Coordinates of C-alpha atoms in Angstrom, one line a residue:
M41 CA -146.1 227.0 -3.6
N42 CA -148.1 229.9 -6.0
A43 CA -151.7 229.3 -6.2
I44 CA -152.2 230.4 -9.7
L45 CA -149.7 228.3 -10.9
V46 CA -151.8 225.5 -9.0
A47 CA -154.9 226.7 -10.3
I48 CA -153.2 226.9 -14.5
I49 CA -152.2 222.8 -13.2
G50 CA -155.6 222.2 -12.3
L51 CA -157.5 223.8 -15.3
I52 CA -155.1 222.2 -17.9
V53 CA -156.0 218.7 -16.8
F54 CA -159.6 219.3 -17.0
A55 CA -159.7 220.7 -20.7
L56 CA -157.4 217.7 -22.0
G57 CA -159.9 215.4 -20.1
Y58 CA -163.1 216.5 -21.5
R59 CA -161.6 217.1 -24.6
Y60 CA -159.8 214.0 -25.4
Y61 CA -161.0 211.4 -23.1
S62 CA -164.4 212.5 -23.2
K63 CA -164.1 212.6 -26.6
F64 CA -163.4 208.9 -27.2
V65 CA -165.5 207.4 -24.6
A66 CA -168.5 209.0 -26.6
E67 CA -167.0 208.2 -29.9
K68 CA -165.6 204.7 -29.1
I69 CA -166.9 203.0 -26.1
F70 CA -170.6 204.5 -26.4
K71 CA -170.9 205.9 -30.2
L72 CA -173.9 208.1 -29.4
D73 CA -176.0 208.7 -32.7
P74 CA -177.7 212.2 -33.4
N75 CA -180.2 210.6 -35.0
Y76 CA -181.4 208.8 -32.2
V77 CA -185.2 209.5 -31.0
T78 CA -184.4 210.9 -27.7
P79 CA -186.9 209.8 -25.3
A80 CA -187.5 213.5 -24.8
H81 CA -189.1 213.7 -28.3
K82 CA -190.2 210.3 -28.2
Y83 CA -192.3 210.7 -24.9
K84 CA -193.0 214.9 -24.3
D85 CA -195.1 215.6 -22.0
G86 CA -194.3 219.4 -21.3
V87 CA -193.9 218.8 -18.1
D88 CA -190.8 215.9 -17.7
F89 CA -190.0 215.3 -20.4
V90 CA -189.1 218.2 -22.8
P91 CA -186.8 218.9 -25.7
T92 CA -184.2 221.3 -24.4
N93 CA -180.8 223.3 -25.6
K94 CA -178.1 221.7 -24.1
F95 CA -176.5 224.7 -23.3
V96 CA -179.6 225.3 -21.1
L97 CA -179.7 221.9 -19.9
W98 CA -176.1 221.6 -18.9
G99 CA -177.6 224.5 -17.1
H100 CA -179.8 222.7 -14.6
H101 CA -177.9 220.4 -14.7
F102 CA -174.6 221.2 -13.7
T103 CA -176.7 223.8 -11.1
S104 CA -179.1 220.7 -9.8
V105 CA -174.9 218.1 -8.8
A106 CA -173.6 221.3 -7.8
G107 CA -175.1 222.8 -4.4
A108 CA -173.3 223.7 -1.8
A109 CA -170.9 219.7 -1.9
P110 CA -168.0 220.1 -4.5
I111 CA -167.1 223.2 -2.0
L112 CA -167.7 222.0 1.6
G113 CA -165.6 218.6 0.8
P114 CA -162.8 219.9 -0.5
A115 CA -162.4 222.3 2.1
I116 CA -163.2 220.0 4.8
A117 CA -160.6 217.9 2.9
L118 CA -157.9 220.6 3.3
Y119 CA -157.2 218.9 6.8
W120 CA -155.0 216.4 5.3
G121 CA -153.1 218.3 3.0
W122 CA -154.2 220.5 -0.3
L123 CA -152.1 218.1 -2.9
P124 CA -153.8 214.8 -1.6
A125 CA -157.2 217.4 -1.6
L126 CA -156.1 218.3 -5.7
L127 CA -154.7 215.4 -6.6
W128 CA -158.5 213.2 -5.6
V129 CA -160.4 215.9 -7.2
L130 CA -158.4 215.9 -10.5
L131 CA -157.8 212.8 -11.4
G132 CA -161.7 211.6 -9.8
T133 CA -163.2 213.9 -12.2
V134 CA -161.9 213.7 -14.8
F135 CA -161.3 209.6 -14.6
A136 CA -164.4 208.5 -12.7
A137 CA -167.0 211.7 -12.3
G138 CA -166.9 212.2 -16.3
V139 CA -167.2 208.7 -17.0
H140 CA -169.7 208.0 -14.6
D141 CA -172.1 211.0 -15.0
F142 CA -172.1 210.8 -18.7
G143 CA -172.7 207.4 -18.8
T144 CA -175.5 207.1 -16.5
L145 CA -176.6 209.1 -18.5
A146 CA -176.2 207.6 -22.1
I147 CA -178.1 204.8 -20.4
S148 CA -181.1 206.4 -18.8
V149 CA -181.4 208.0 -22.7
R150 CA -181.6 204.5 -24.0
N151 CA -183.9 202.6 -21.9
K152 CA -186.6 205.6 -22.2
G153 CA -185.0 207.8 -19.8
Q154 CA -186.0 205.6 -16.6
S155 CA -183.9 206.4 -13.7
I156 CA -180.6 204.4 -12.4
G157 CA -183.0 202.2 -10.1
T158 CA -185.5 200.9 -13.1
I159 CA -182.8 199.5 -14.7
A160 CA -180.8 198.3 -12.9
D161 CA -183.8 196.0 -12.3
K162 CA -183.1 195.1 -16.5
L163 CA -179.0 194.6 -15.3
I164 CA -179.3 192.9 -11.6
G165 CA -182.6 191.6 -10.7
K166 CA -185.6 192.9 -9.4
R167 CA -183.9 192.1 -6.0
G168 CA -181.1 194.2 -6.7
K169 CA -183.5 197.0 -7.9
I170 CA -185.6 197.1 -4.9
L171 CA -182.6 198.0 -2.4
F172 CA -180.6 200.0 -4.9
L173 CA -184.1 202.0 -5.2
F174 CA -184.1 201.9 -1.1
I175 CA -180.9 203.2 -1.1
I176 CA -181.6 206.0 -3.1
L177 CA -183.9 207.2 -1.2
I178 CA -182.2 207.1 1.9
L179 CA -179.0 209.5 -0.1
V180 CA -181.5 211.4 -1.5
L181 CA -183.2 211.7 2.4
M182 CA -180.4 212.5 3.3
V183 CA -179.8 215.0 0.5
N184 CA -182.6 217.4 1.6
A185 CA -182.0 217.3 5.1
V186 CA -178.4 218.0 4.7
F187 CA -178.5 221.2 1.9
A188 CA -181.7 222.4 4.1
W189 CA -179.5 222.6 6.9
V190 CA -177.0 224.7 4.9
I191 CA -179.0 227.1 4.1
A192 CA -181.0 227.6 6.7
N193 CA -178.1 228.1 8.1
L194 CA -177.0 231.1 5.4
F195 CA -179.5 232.1 5.7
I196 CA -179.7 233.1 9.0
S197 CA -175.5 233.7 9.2
Y198 CA -175.6 236.0 6.5
P199 CA -179.2 237.7 5.7
S200 CA -178.3 239.5 3.4
S201 CA -178.3 236.8 1.3
V202 CA -182.3 236.7 1.4
L203 CA -184.4 238.7 -0.2
P204 CA -182.1 238.5 -3.4
V205 CA -182.6 234.7 -3.5
L206 CA -186.2 235.3 -3.1
F207 CA -185.9 237.5 -5.6
Q208 CA -185.2 235.1 -8.6
I209 CA -188.0 232.6 -8.1
P210 CA -191.0 234.8 -9.7
L211 CA -188.5 236.1 -12.1
A212 CA -187.5 232.5 -13.1
I213 CA -191.4 231.5 -13.5
T214 CA -191.7 235.0 -15.7
I215 CA -188.8 233.8 -17.9
G216 CA -189.9 230.4 -18.2
Y217 CA -193.9 231.4 -19.1
L218 CA -191.9 234.1 -21.5
V219 CA -189.3 231.9 -23.3
Y220 CA -192.2 228.3 -23.7
K221 CA -195.4 230.2 -24.4
K222 CA -193.8 234.0 -26.5
N223 CA -191.1 232.2 -27.6
V224 CA -188.5 234.7 -26.1
R225 CA -184.8 233.5 -26.2
M226 CA -183.4 232.8 -22.6
L227 CA -180.9 234.2 -22.8
V228 CA -181.1 237.9 -22.2
P229 CA -183.8 237.9 -19.7
S230 CA -181.7 235.5 -17.6
L231 CA -178.8 238.2 -17.7
I232 CA -181.0 240.4 -16.7
V233 CA -182.4 238.8 -14.4
L234 CA -178.9 237.9 -12.6
A235 CA -178.0 241.7 -12.9
I236 CA -181.0 243.0 -10.7
M237 CA -180.2 239.6 -8.4
Y238 CA -177.0 241.0 -7.2
F239 CA -177.9 244.3 -7.6
V240 CA -180.5 243.6 -5.0
A241 CA -177.4 242.1 -3.0
I242 CA -175.3 244.9 -3.2
L243 CA -178.1 247.0 -1.7
A244 CA -178.7 244.4 1.2
A245 CA -175.4 244.2 2.1
Q246 CA -175.0 247.7 2.6
N247 CA -178.7 248.5 4.4
E248 CA -179.7 246.7 7.3
V249 CA -183.2 247.0 6.2
L250 CA -183.5 245.0 3.3
Q251 CA -182.0 242.0 5.4
I252 CA -184.5 239.6 6.3
D253 CA -182.9 238.6 9.6
L254 CA -185.6 236.3 11.4
V255 CA -183.1 236.4 14.4
R256 CA -183.5 240.0 15.0
Y257 CA -186.4 240.3 14.4
M258 CA -186.8 238.1 17.7
G259 CA -184.8 240.3 19.9
G260 CA -181.5 239.0 18.4
E261 CA -179.2 235.4 20.0
D262 CA -180.4 235.9 23.7
G263 CA -184.3 236.1 21.9
A264 CA -187.0 234.2 23.7
G265 CA -188.2 232.6 20.6
L266 CA -191.2 230.8 20.2
F267 CA -192.1 227.7 22.0
G268 CA -189.6 228.6 24.1
L269 CA -186.6 227.6 21.3
G270 CA -185.3 230.8 21.9
A271 CA -184.6 233.0 18.2
V272 CA -182.3 230.7 16.3
S273 CA -183.4 227.4 16.8
T274 CA -187.0 229.3 15.5
A275 CA -185.1 231.1 12.9
F276 CA -183.8 227.9 12.0
M277 CA -187.1 226.4 12.2
I278 CA -188.8 229.0 9.9
W279 CA -186.6 228.5 6.9
I280 CA -186.9 224.9 7.0
V281 CA -190.7 225.3 6.7
F282 CA -190.9 227.7 3.9
L283 CA -187.8 225.8 1.5
M284 CA -190.1 222.5 2.5
V285 CA -193.3 224.6 0.9
Y286 CA -191.4 225.9 -1.7
C287 CA -189.4 223.0 -2.3
Y288 CA -193.3 220.9 -2.5
I289 CA -194.4 223.5 -5.0
A290 CA -191.0 223.8 -7.4
S291 CA -191.3 219.9 -7.5
T292 CA -194.0 219.3 -8.7
L293 CA -194.3 222.5 -11.5
P294 CA -194.0 222.0 -15.0
V295 CA -190.0 222.2 -15.3
W296 CA -190.2 224.6 -17.5
K297 CA -192.3 226.7 -14.8
L298 CA -189.3 227.3 -13.3
L299 CA -186.6 224.3 -12.5
Q300 CA -184.9 225.0 -16.3
P301 CA -185.1 228.9 -16.0
R302 CA -183.7 229.3 -12.4
D303 CA -181.0 226.6 -13.4
F304 CA -179.5 228.8 -16.1
I305 CA -179.5 231.5 -14.1
N306 CA -177.9 229.9 -11.9
S307 CA -175.6 228.2 -14.3
H308 CA -174.8 232.2 -15.0
Q309 CA -173.8 232.7 -11.4
L310 CA -171.7 229.6 -11.8
V311 CA -169.8 231.8 -14.7
V312 CA -170.2 234.6 -13.0
G313 CA -168.3 233.6 -9.3
L314 CA -165.7 231.5 -10.5
A315 CA -164.3 234.4 -13.1
I316 CA -165.0 236.4 -9.1
L317 CA -162.9 234.0 -7.2
Y318 CA -159.8 233.3 -10.0
L319 CA -159.3 237.0 -11.1
G320 CA -159.7 237.2 -7.8
L321 CA -157.1 235.1 -7.2
L322 CA -154.8 236.5 -10.3
F323 CA -155.1 239.5 -8.8
T324 CA -153.9 238.7 -4.9
N325 CA -151.5 235.8 -6.6
P326 CA -151.7 234.6 -3.4
E327 CA -149.5 231.8 -1.8
M328 CA -150.4 228.2 -0.4
T329 CA -150.7 228.7 3.1
A330 CA -152.0 225.7 4.5
P331 CA -150.0 222.4 4.2
V332 CA -149.2 220.6 1.3
Y333 CA -149.4 217.3 3.4
N334 CA -150.5 216.8 7.0
D335 CA -148.2 214.5 8.7
N336 CA -150.2 213.9 11.9
P337 CA -153.8 213.4 11.2
D338 CA -156.4 212.4 14.0
K339 CA -157.9 210.4 11.9
N340 CA -155.8 208.3 8.4
W341 CA -156.8 210.1 5.0
L342 CA -157.1 206.6 3.7
P343 CA -159.8 205.6 3.2
L344 CA -161.8 209.1 4.7
L345 CA -160.4 211.6 2.4
F346 CA -162.6 210.0 -1.0
I347 CA -165.6 210.1 1.0
T348 CA -165.2 214.3 2.5
V349 CA -164.3 215.5 -0.5
A350 CA -167.3 213.3 -3.1
C351 CA -168.9 215.5 -4.8
G352 CA -165.7 217.4 -5.6
A353 CA -164.5 214.4 -7.3
I354 CA -167.4 211.9 -7.9
S355 CA -171.5 211.3 -7.0
G356 CA -173.6 209.1 -6.6
F357 CA -176.4 211.9 -6.4
H358 CA -175.2 213.4 -9.9
G359 CA -175.7 210.1 -11.4
L360 CA -179.8 210.5 -10.2
V361 CA -179.7 214.0 -11.6
S362 CA -178.8 212.6 -15.3
S363 CA -180.6 209.6 -15.0
G364 CA -183.7 211.4 -13.2
T365 CA -184.4 214.6 -15.1
S366 CA -182.0 215.2 -17.6
S367 CA -182.2 213.1 -19.6
K368 CA -186.2 213.4 -19.9
Q369 CA -184.6 217.1 -21.4
L370 CA -181.9 215.8 -23.3
N371 CA -182.9 217.2 -27.3
K372 CA -180.4 215.3 -29.0
E373 CA -178.0 212.0 -27.6
T374 CA -174.6 213.3 -28.6
D375 CA -175.7 216.9 -26.1
A376 CA -175.0 213.6 -23.8
R377 CA -171.1 214.4 -23.5
F378 CA -171.5 218.1 -23.0
V379 CA -174.2 217.9 -20.8
G380 CA -173.2 215.2 -19.0
Y381 CA -168.8 215.1 -18.9
F382 CA -169.3 218.3 -18.8
G383 CA -171.0 219.1 -15.9
A384 CA -168.7 216.7 -14.4
V385 CA -165.9 218.9 -15.1
G386 CA -167.5 222.1 -14.3
E387 CA -167.9 220.6 -10.5
G388 CA -164.1 219.9 -10.5
I389 CA -163.4 223.5 -11.6
L390 CA -165.5 224.7 -8.5
A391 CA -164.2 221.9 -5.9
L392 CA -160.9 223.0 -7.5
I393 CA -161.4 227.3 -6.4
S394 CA -162.7 226.0 -3.6
I395 CA -159.5 223.7 -2.1
L396 CA -157.7 227.3 -3.7
T397 CA -159.6 229.8 -1.8
V398 CA -159.3 227.6 1.8
A399 CA -155.9 227.1 1.2
T400 CA -154.5 230.4 0.5
F401 CA -156.9 232.1 2.9
F402 CA -154.6 231.7 6.6
A403 CA -151.1 234.2 6.9
N404 CA -149.1 231.2 7.6
T405 CA -149.7 227.3 8.6
D406 CA -150.3 227.9 11.9
D407 CA -152.9 229.7 11.3
F408 CA -154.6 226.8 9.9
F409 CA -154.1 224.3 12.3
A410 CA -155.5 226.7 14.6
T411 CA -159.0 226.3 12.9
Y412 CA -158.4 223.0 11.5
S413 CA -157.0 221.3 15.0
S414 CA -158.7 218.3 13.8
F415 CA -161.5 216.8 11.3
N416 CA -164.3 217.5 13.7
A417 CA -163.1 221.1 13.4
A418 CA -162.8 220.8 10.0
N419 CA -165.8 219.6 9.6
G420 CA -167.4 222.5 11.4
A421 CA -165.3 225.2 9.4
G422 CA -165.3 224.3 6.4
L423 CA -167.8 226.3 4.5
G424 CA -167.8 229.5 7.0
V425 CA -163.6 229.6 5.5
F426 CA -164.5 229.4 2.0
I427 CA -166.8 232.3 2.2
E428 CA -164.1 234.9 4.2
G429 CA -161.7 233.2 1.8
A430 CA -164.0 234.0 -1.2
A431 CA -164.5 237.9 0.7
V432 CA -161.1 238.0 0.8
L433 CA -159.9 237.4 -2.8
A434 CA -163.4 239.3 -4.7
G435 CA -161.4 241.7 -2.8
G436 CA -158.6 241.7 -5.3
L437 CA -161.6 243.1 -8.0
G438 CA -162.2 246.1 -5.8
I439 CA -165.3 244.5 -4.3
P440 CA -165.9 245.4 -1.0
P441 CA -166.2 242.4 1.6
S442 CA -169.9 242.5 3.1
V443 CA -170.7 242.7 -0.4
A444 CA -168.5 239.7 -1.6
A445 CA -169.6 237.8 1.3
T446 CA -173.4 238.7 0.5
I447 CA -172.9 237.7 -3.1
V448 CA -170.7 234.0 -2.6
S449 CA -173.0 232.8 0.2
V450 CA -176.1 234.0 -2.4
I451 CA -174.7 231.8 -4.7
V452 CA -174.2 229.0 -2.5
V453 CA -178.0 229.1 -1.7
S454 CA -178.4 229.6 -5.6
F455 CA -177.0 226.1 -5.9
A456 CA -178.2 224.2 -2.9
A457 CA -182.1 225.3 -3.2
T458 CA -181.5 223.8 -7.0
T459 CA -180.6 220.4 -5.5
L460 CA -183.1 220.5 -3.1
D461 CA -186.1 220.7 -5.1
T462 CA -184.6 218.7 -7.7
A463 CA -183.7 215.8 -5.0
V464 CA -187.2 216.5 -3.8
R465 CA -188.4 215.5 -7.3
L466 CA -186.1 212.7 -7.3
M467 CA -187.5 211.4 -4.2
R468 CA -191.5 212.1 -5.2
Y469 CA -190.1 209.4 -7.9
I470 CA -188.6 206.2 -6.4
I471 CA -191.7 206.7 -3.6
A472 CA -194.4 206.4 -6.5
E473 CA -191.9 203.5 -8.2
L474 CA -192.0 201.8 -4.6
G475 CA -195.5 202.5 -4.4
S476 CA -196.1 201.0 -7.9
E477 CA -193.6 197.9 -7.0
Y478 CA -195.8 197.2 -3.7
N479 CA -198.8 198.3 -5.0
V480 CA -199.5 200.7 -2.9
P481 CA -201.8 203.4 -5.7
A482 CA -202.0 205.9 -2.9
L483 CA -198.1 206.5 -3.3
T484 CA -198.3 206.6 -7.1
K485 CA -199.9 210.3 -6.9
T486 CA -197.5 212.6 -7.5
H487 CA -199.1 215.7 -4.7
V488 CA -199.7 211.9 -1.8
A489 CA -195.2 210.8 -3.1
T490 CA -194.3 214.5 -2.7
T491 CA -196.0 215.0 0.8
V492 CA -194.2 211.9 1.9
A493 CA -190.9 213.2 0.8
V494 CA -191.2 217.0 2.1
L495 CA -192.0 215.9 5.0
S496 CA -190.0 212.7 5.6
S497 CA -187.0 215.7 4.4
A498 CA -188.1 218.2 7.0
A499 CA -188.4 215.8 10.3
L500 CA -184.0 214.2 9.8
V501 CA -183.1 218.0 9.6
L502 CA -185.2 218.9 12.4
I503 CA -183.9 216.6 14.8
P504 CA -183.8 218.0 18.5
E505 CA -180.2 216.6 19.1
G506 CA -176.7 216.7 18.3
P507 CA -173.5 219.1 19.1
N508 CA -175.5 221.7 17.8
G509 CA -178.9 221.1 19.4
F510 CA -182.5 221.3 18.3
G511 CA -182.0 221.5 14.3
S512 CA -179.4 219.5 13.7
G513 CA -180.3 216.7 11.4
G514 CA -177.9 218.1 8.6
Y515 CA -174.8 218.2 10.8
L516 CA -175.2 215.1 12.0
I517 CA -175.7 212.9 9.0
W518 CA -173.1 214.8 6.9
P519 CA -170.2 211.9 7.8
L520 CA -172.9 209.2 6.2
F521 CA -174.1 211.4 3.5
G522 CA -170.4 212.0 2.2
T523 CA -170.2 207.6 2.2
S524 CA -173.0 207.1 1.1
N525 CA -173.1 209.6 -1.4
Q526 CA -169.8 207.4 -2.6
L527 CA -171.2 204.1 -1.8
L528 CA -173.9 205.0 -4.7
A529 CA -171.2 206.3 -7.7
G530 CA -169.8 203.3 -7.1
I531 CA -172.9 201.6 -7.4
S532 CA -173.9 203.5 -10.7
L533 CA -170.4 202.9 -12.0
M534 CA -170.7 198.7 -11.2
L535 CA -174.4 199.0 -14.0
I536 CA -172.9 200.9 -16.3
S537 CA -169.5 198.6 -16.3
I538 CA -172.7 195.1 -16.7
W539 CA -174.5 197.2 -19.3
L540 CA -171.6 198.4 -21.2
K541 CA -170.1 194.7 -21.0
R542 CA -174.1 193.4 -22.3
N543 CA -173.6 195.2 -25.0
G544 CA -170.1 193.8 -26.4
R545 CA -167.8 197.3 -25.2
N546 CA -165.0 198.2 -23.5
Y547 CA -166.6 198.5 -20.4
A548 CA -163.2 199.0 -18.3
I549 CA -163.5 202.5 -18.3
A550 CA -165.9 202.1 -15.8
L551 CA -164.5 199.1 -14.1
I552 CA -161.3 200.6 -12.5
P553 CA -162.6 203.5 -11.1
M554 CA -166.1 201.8 -9.5
V555 CA -163.2 198.9 -7.9
F556 CA -161.4 201.9 -6.2
L557 CA -164.4 203.7 -5.2
M558 CA -166.4 199.9 -4.2
V559 CA -162.9 199.1 -1.4
M560 CA -162.3 202.6 -0.6
T561 CA -166.4 203.2 1.3
M562 CA -167.0 199.8 2.2
V563 CA -163.7 200.2 4.0
A564 CA -164.7 203.7 5.2
L565 CA -168.4 202.8 6.0
F566 CA -167.3 199.8 7.6
Q567 CA -164.8 201.9 10.2
Q568 CA -167.8 204.4 10.6
V569 CA -171.0 202.1 11.5
F570 CA -168.7 199.0 13.8
L571 CA -166.0 200.6 15.2
E572 CA -167.2 204.5 15.9
W573 CA -171.3 205.0 15.8
A574 CA -172.3 201.3 17.4
W575 CA -173.5 201.4 20.7
W576 CA -169.8 200.0 21.4
G577 CA -168.4 202.2 19.5
T578 CA -165.9 205.9 20.6
G579 CA -168.5 208.2 18.7
S580 CA -171.9 205.9 19.6
N581 CA -174.8 207.4 17.8
M582 CA -177.7 205.1 16.9
L583 CA -179.0 206.8 14.0
L584 CA -176.3 206.5 12.2
F585 CA -175.7 203.3 13.3
I586 CA -179.0 202.5 11.8
L587 CA -178.8 204.2 8.4
G588 CA -175.7 203.2 7.8
A589 CA -175.6 199.3 8.8
I590 CA -179.0 199.3 6.2
I591 CA -177.1 201.1 3.6
F592 CA -173.8 199.0 4.3
V593 CA -175.9 195.4 4.2
F594 CA -177.6 196.8 0.9
A595 CA -174.6 197.8 -0.6
L596 CA -173.0 194.3 0.0
W597 CA -175.6 192.9 -1.0
I598 CA -175.7 194.6 -5.3
A599 CA -172.0 194.1 -4.9
L600 CA -172.3 190.6 -5.1
T601 CA -175.2 190.6 -6.7
S602 CA -173.6 192.1 -9.3
Y603 CA -169.7 190.7 -8.9
S604 CA -171.8 187.0 -10.1
V605 CA -173.1 188.9 -13.5
I606 CA -170.2 190.3 -14.3
T607 CA -168.4 187.3 -14.2
G608 CA -171.1 185.3 -16.0
K609 CA -172.4 183.2 -12.9
Y610 CA -175.7 185.3 -13.0
D611 CA -177.3 186.2 -16.3
N612 CA -181.0 188.6 -16.3
P613 CA -182.5 189.8 -19.4
I614 CA -181.2 193.3 -20.5
D615 CA -182.6 195.5 -22.8
K616 CA -181.0 194.6 -26.5
N617 CA -180.7 197.8 -27.7
K618 CA -177.7 199.3 -28.4
V619 CA -175.8 202.7 -28.3
G620 CA -175.6 203.2 -32.1

């Protein structure tokens, strides 16, 4: 099948979803009020609560939720064929992710900009809130480990991407100063920074001197490295330490100093990257060489497809960003539709091009199965195939493969870094909240909570076990990341359903996708935890078993409590402040 036709169908579905369905949800269900005083104005502090232009905020929101996951998840899910992955990306984005991302943002705005975990206290009680916060804490910890692992490996595999990414940090801080202290508009400076980044990327791709290749500095892959770890492991460790120091600084700075301007720059990267790939698709006019459907997989697509695509269709992490940082910056309540729902659509568009890029990369179906020979092989190949495939599409525009690969890796790293330091900021909020709940005053301090977040994330990603040896923590926990991420989305949809019901609204828009997602995810989690990862299973892994078992029990407990609330068997006071 022709890839351009598939792209057109997908983009039309997203356009119709945003034009009609999001309007229905915003105006008829949530009844957004343009005169409502948002937390960004009511609690303005210049650090976390900062009224922000909706386009700038969309840039922060989207690049915070995008990361590498909407690329990696669909690229792996192609193992079952491109049609199942495509259908879930389209339907999941329009009917599940849009409602989830928009709903958590709108509810948070109506509750003082509080996180979805805190709001759970008002909806399902204190016990449910604590359980939910612990699930969120575990998920964010895994997000930090997974994305730090991805970035470190991309820096090692594509050393030409390092310098452009490093250039962005001081330039973004400069833009933040000019915008918020000198009242300079952000658009032009952001475009200039983007041009500088890509100019540096082009130079670095063609000049080895500008490539920060730590492995080469230590004598190549066979080099001794430090502490007897070898050159590759030493380089990985150095990059992880660098990333954690960066996250510590970035997550404690006021949002206007680095987070907002850098994310606005990254939103332009999204436009540039998508333009290159979709135009490349138009000019190369490739056929879908991946199979429509895999008739003989070693793992069944039901229910694994839904947790593998993960962020490409719906992601619980989005609700943490919506209610954790975006709600504190929303200028007008009516901006929630653009920021929240269109943010989910942007994620879907990125997932769509990931599917098309990988599905058209191989010469034929046999070549596809040579790489995607098993589900585990797909896990290991997904991101690399996407970057190589993106370079092929960019070649249709006359861009040299080395330059295209560098630019694509810069985009992926930029998104992943945005997600990483946003996740550390969110983890700091959760640790502080748990410290307050359990009367541990030290944990409520910004720098103490951030230190705990950074050190625990570093410890998890540097676990020296598994198939990749030292520093394979991010690789090891990827399967659990997808499952718990979908589980968090299901729980958030539960809370949206309860909130809508309590406020006399039609809650079917959240309840239906919630039931589907919870059933698929709980079945998948049960299979993984108790049939694969346990010591009596086929792929014993105690780390995954312990984390997975804790999440499964907590999630089941929350689901039962939420069911009691929805059916009226258990009542808990809620903030009666209604939307509209």
